Protein backbone atom coordinates (compact mmCIF):
# COMPACT_ATOMS: atom_id res chain seq x y z
CA UNK A 1 0.01 -0.06 -0.03
CA UNK A 2 1.13 3.57 -0.65
CA UNK A 3 0.45 6.85 1.15
CA UNK A 4 1.67 10.29 -0.13
CA UNK A 5 3.40 12.73 2.18
CA UNK A 6 4.80 16.08 0.76
CA UNK A 7 5.02 14.39 -2.73
CA UNK A 8 6.92 11.44 -1.20
CA UNK A 9 5.45 8.00 -1.65
CA UNK A 10 5.45 6.01 1.59
CA UNK A 11 5.20 2.19 1.24
CA UNK A 12 3.35 0.35 4.15
CA UNK A 13 1.84 -3.02 4.92
CA UNK A 14 -1.15 -3.63 7.06
CA UNK A 15 -2.36 -7.07 8.29
CA UNK A 16 -5.73 -7.06 10.00
CA UNK A 17 -5.97 -9.09 13.15
CA UNK A 18 -7.66 -8.44 16.47
CA UNK A 19 -8.47 -5.06 18.13
CA UNK A 20 -4.83 -4.65 19.16
CA UNK A 21 -2.58 -2.84 16.57
CA UNK A 22 1.20 -3.23 16.80
CA UNK A 23 3.11 -0.60 14.69
CA UNK A 24 6.61 -1.76 13.71
CA UNK A 25 9.07 1.16 13.06
CA UNK A 26 12.44 0.02 11.75
CA UNK A 27 15.89 1.55 12.24
CA UNK A 28 17.71 4.03 9.91
CA UNK A 29 18.92 2.38 6.66
CA UNK A 30 16.71 -0.69 7.09
CA UNK A 31 13.22 -1.59 5.85
CA UNK A 32 9.94 -3.41 6.68
CA UNK A 33 11.64 -6.81 6.17
CA UNK A 34 13.90 -6.50 9.13
CA UNK A 35 10.86 -6.02 11.48
CA UNK A 36 8.84 -8.91 10.11
CA UNK A 37 10.74 -11.73 11.90
CA UNK A 38 9.64 -10.10 15.14
CA UNK A 39 6.05 -9.42 13.91
CA UNK A 40 5.68 -13.10 12.89
CA UNK A 41 5.40 -13.96 16.51
CA UNK A 42 2.30 -11.92 17.08
CA UNK A 43 -0.09 -13.83 14.95
CA UNK A 44 -3.38 -12.61 16.39
CA UNK A 45 -2.57 -8.99 16.52
CA UNK A 46 -3.32 -6.37 13.82
CA UNK A 47 0.11 -5.25 12.42
CA UNK A 48 1.37 -2.17 10.52
CA UNK A 49 4.79 -1.95 8.97
CA UNK A 50 6.22 1.23 7.46
CA UNK A 51 9.09 1.85 5.12
CA UNK A 52 10.55 5.15 6.31
CA UNK A 53 11.75 7.13 3.24
CA UNK A 54 14.00 6.77 1.48
CA UNK A 55 14.36 3.09 2.48
CA UNK A 56 12.59 -0.04 1.39
CA UNK A 57 10.02 0.69 -1.29
CA UNK A 58 9.38 4.29 -0.24
CA UNK A 59 10.63 7.11 -2.47
CA UNK A 60 13.29 9.68 -1.68
CA UNK A 61 12.01 13.08 -0.32
CA UNK A 62 12.55 16.18 -2.52
CA UNK A 63 13.33 18.22 0.49
CA UNK A 64 15.06 17.54 3.82
CA UNK A 65 12.83 16.01 6.46
CA UNK A 66 12.81 16.48 10.20
CA UNK A 67 11.95 13.97 12.82
CA UNK A 68 8.52 15.58 12.95
CA UNK A 69 7.94 14.61 9.35
CA UNK A 70 8.55 10.95 10.17
CA UNK A 71 6.11 11.31 13.20
CA UNK A 72 3.45 12.82 10.95
CA UNK A 73 3.98 10.06 8.31
CA UNK A 74 3.46 7.45 10.99
CA UNK A 75 0.46 9.14 12.58
CA UNK A 76 -1.15 9.66 9.04
CA UNK A 77 -0.88 6.05 8.18
CA UNK A 78 -2.17 4.72 11.56
CA UNK A 79 -5.18 7.09 11.27
CA UNK A 80 -5.78 5.78 7.67
CA UNK A 81 -5.89 2.07 8.69
CA UNK A 82 -7.44 2.29 12.11
CA UNK A 83 -11.17 2.07 12.39
CA UNK A 84 -13.55 1.49 15.28
CA UNK A 85 -12.32 -2.09 15.52
CA UNK A 86 -8.84 -0.90 16.76
CA UNK A 87 -8.94 -0.11 20.50
CA UNK A 88 -5.28 -0.31 21.45
CA UNK A 89 -2.16 0.94 19.67
CA UNK A 90 1.20 -0.37 20.61
CA UNK A 91 4.44 1.11 19.19
CA UNK A 92 7.64 -0.96 18.68
CA UNK A 93 10.65 1.10 17.51
CA UNK A 94 14.10 0.04 16.86
CA UNK A 95 16.90 2.51 16.94
CA UNK A 96 15.75 5.38 14.65
CA UNK A 97 12.24 3.92 14.77
CA UNK A 98 12.54 4.47 18.49
CA UNK A 99 12.92 8.10 17.98
CA UNK A 100 9.72 8.32 16.10
CA UNK A 101 7.99 6.23 18.63
CA UNK A 102 9.12 8.32 21.62
CA UNK A 103 7.97 11.53 20.00
CA UNK A 104 4.59 10.12 19.20
CA UNK A 105 4.28 8.66 22.70
CA UNK A 106 5.02 12.06 24.22
CA UNK A 107 1.97 13.70 22.76
CA UNK A 108 -1.72 13.11 23.16
CA UNK A 109 -1.76 10.55 20.24
CA UNK A 110 -3.74 7.56 21.49
CA UNK A 111 -0.92 5.09 22.21
CA UNK A 112 -1.45 2.41 24.90
CA UNK A 113 2.07 1.00 25.29
CA UNK A 114 5.56 1.63 24.05
CA UNK A 115 8.44 -0.85 23.34
CA UNK A 116 11.84 0.65 22.58
CA UNK A 117 14.43 -1.73 21.06
CA UNK A 118 17.93 -0.32 21.27
CA UNK A 119 16.41 3.05 20.70
CA UNK A 120 18.27 6.18 19.77
CA UNK A 121 17.32 9.68 20.67
CA UNK A 122 19.68 11.08 23.20
CA UNK A 123 22.88 12.98 22.50
CA UNK A 124 26.10 10.90 22.61
CA UNK A 125 28.37 12.75 24.93
CA UNK A 126 31.27 10.24 25.02
CA UNK A 127 34.79 11.72 24.90
CA UNK A 128 35.35 9.87 21.52
CA UNK A 129 32.23 11.65 20.01
CA UNK A 130 33.29 14.97 21.41
CA UNK A 131 36.71 14.53 19.88
CA UNK A 132 35.39 13.61 16.38
CA UNK A 133 32.86 16.54 16.48
CA UNK A 134 35.67 18.90 17.38
CA UNK A 135 38.00 17.49 14.76
CA UNK A 136 35.30 17.77 12.15
CA UNK A 137 34.59 21.40 12.87
CA UNK A 138 38.36 22.30 12.76
CA UNK A 139 38.83 20.45 9.49
CA UNK A 140 35.77 22.17 7.97
CA UNK A 141 37.08 25.58 8.90
CA UNK A 142 40.70 25.14 7.81
CA UNK A 143 40.83 22.28 5.27
CA UNK A 144 37.44 21.30 3.84
CA UNK A 145 38.93 18.77 1.42
CA UNK A 146 39.77 16.38 4.31
CA UNK A 147 36.35 16.08 5.55
CA UNK A 148 34.94 14.39 2.39
CA UNK A 149 35.48 10.88 3.80
CA UNK A 150 34.79 11.64 7.39
CA UNK A 151 31.54 10.51 9.03
CA UNK A 152 29.62 7.38 9.47
CA UNK A 153 28.81 4.92 6.61
CA UNK A 154 25.13 5.67 7.20
CA UNK A 155 25.86 9.40 6.46
CA UNK A 156 28.30 8.95 3.59
CA UNK A 157 25.92 6.83 1.60
CA UNK A 158 23.07 9.43 1.52
CA UNK A 159 21.97 11.86 -1.04
CA UNK A 160 22.53 15.59 -0.23
CA UNK A 161 18.82 15.87 0.75
CA UNK A 162 19.05 12.88 2.96
CA UNK A 163 22.30 14.06 4.50
CA UNK A 164 20.55 17.18 5.70
CA UNK A 165 17.63 14.93 6.92
CA UNK A 166 20.07 12.79 8.94
CA UNK A 167 21.72 15.79 10.44
CA UNK A 168 18.25 17.16 11.41
CA UNK A 169 17.34 13.90 13.19
CA UNK A 170 20.54 13.12 15.08
CA UNK A 171 20.87 16.68 16.33
CA UNK A 172 17.41 16.47 18.08
CA UNK A 173 17.70 15.43 21.74
CA UNK A 174 14.50 13.71 23.00
CA UNK A 175 15.20 14.14 26.73
CA UNK A 176 12.22 16.43 27.25
CA UNK A 177 9.90 14.18 25.18
CA UNK A 178 10.86 11.26 27.31
CA UNK A 179 9.76 13.15 30.43
CA UNK A 180 6.32 13.65 28.87
CA UNK A 181 5.71 9.96 28.24
CA UNK A 182 2.93 8.76 30.59
CA UNK A 183 2.26 5.30 29.25
CA UNK A 184 3.76 1.91 30.24
CA UNK A 185 7.09 1.55 28.54
CA UNK A 186 9.71 -1.22 28.22
CA UNK A 187 13.29 -0.75 27.06
CA UNK A 188 15.21 -3.69 25.52
CA UNK A 189 18.85 -3.23 24.87
CA UNK A 190 22.04 -5.41 24.30
CA UNK A 191 24.82 -4.77 26.82
CA UNK A 192 27.31 -5.09 24.01
CA UNK A 193 25.60 -2.49 21.78
CA UNK A 194 28.07 0.20 20.56
CA UNK A 195 25.61 2.35 18.69
CA UNK A 196 23.10 2.81 21.60
CA UNK A 197 25.19 1.69 24.49
CA UNK A 198 23.92 0.65 28.03
CA UNK A 199 24.65 4.11 29.33
CA UNK A 200 22.04 5.49 26.95
CA UNK A 201 19.58 2.80 27.95
CA UNK A 202 19.98 3.61 31.64
CA UNK A 203 19.46 7.30 30.93
CA UNK A 204 16.25 6.51 29.06
CA UNK A 205 15.08 4.37 32.06
CA UNK A 206 15.55 7.52 34.36
CA UNK A 207 13.79 9.83 31.94
CA UNK A 208 10.68 7.76 31.15
CA UNK A 209 8.72 7.47 34.31
CA UNK A 210 6.63 4.27 33.75
CA UNK A 211 9.47 2.28 32.08
CA UNK A 212 11.30 -0.86 32.83
CA UNK A 213 14.69 -1.86 31.34
CA UNK A 214 15.73 -5.27 30.09
CA UNK A 215 19.37 -5.66 29.26
CA UNK A 216 20.26 -8.68 27.08
CA UNK A 217 23.61 -10.10 28.08
CA UNK A 218 26.08 -10.46 25.22
CA UNK A 219 23.67 -8.89 22.66
CA UNK A 220 24.42 -6.02 20.17
CA UNK A 221 22.35 -3.36 18.39
CA UNK A 222 20.12 -5.89 16.69
CA UNK A 223 19.31 -7.94 19.86
CA UNK A 224 15.68 -8.09 18.74
CA UNK A 225 16.71 -10.23 15.74
CA UNK A 226 19.79 -12.32 16.95
CA UNK A 227 18.24 -12.90 20.40
CA UNK A 228 14.66 -12.94 19.25
CA UNK A 229 13.72 -15.92 21.42
CA UNK A 230 14.64 -13.99 24.59
CA UNK A 231 13.08 -10.69 23.36
CA UNK A 232 9.66 -12.00 22.21
CA UNK A 233 8.59 -13.37 25.64
CA UNK A 234 9.46 -10.07 27.26
CA UNK A 235 7.29 -8.13 24.74
CA UNK A 236 4.39 -10.62 24.84
CA UNK A 237 4.26 -10.54 28.67
CA UNK A 238 4.27 -6.70 28.52
CA UNK A 239 1.55 -6.55 25.95
CA UNK A 240 -0.74 -9.04 27.67
CA UNK A 241 -0.65 -7.55 31.13
């Protein structure tokens, strides 16, 4: 199915089930297919999968997006497919998808429960990050040619429009949004995650009032996939309470 947003075509898949809708929000650079192995365990639920542009089968925006654009895309599609038969909305967001889920859950949009899987959304204040940022700024000022190959692979592979989009997103700190979340929330992280490390998970736990943290021993940023048989029971227990 397709939805248009600011001339950008958004691909999504909706599977009708019971009155409980789970919305699966993937990480940056991935697509619907990486959330389906998790979704397959929730046979009786209604399920919504969204390809965030420009990934999967969604098109590339003609202008830079902000996180709010991805929030609006998600809300528009939920509203489009939800009828009177949907009584509960559960958001499951991985990494970047967690950013979108956090921002939605911090508003009055009718979300019942929130599941964050290795979610991003807080500024990384490690010494290494500060050093790289300082180095980048100095090189940009004095020798621009040297910065061409600097940056993460996620950033370097993007078009100019999506590079600006990426910068818009990673520069937004969601600390205040977290404080406004009033619904039951669980956080599932791997203790070997280098992208969204345990330190970030613990900070999320402090910021989100009704939250509980589950740390998967030995797992990395994709713990919901490579440790799926540990993650699924945690989510099912949480949703069925």
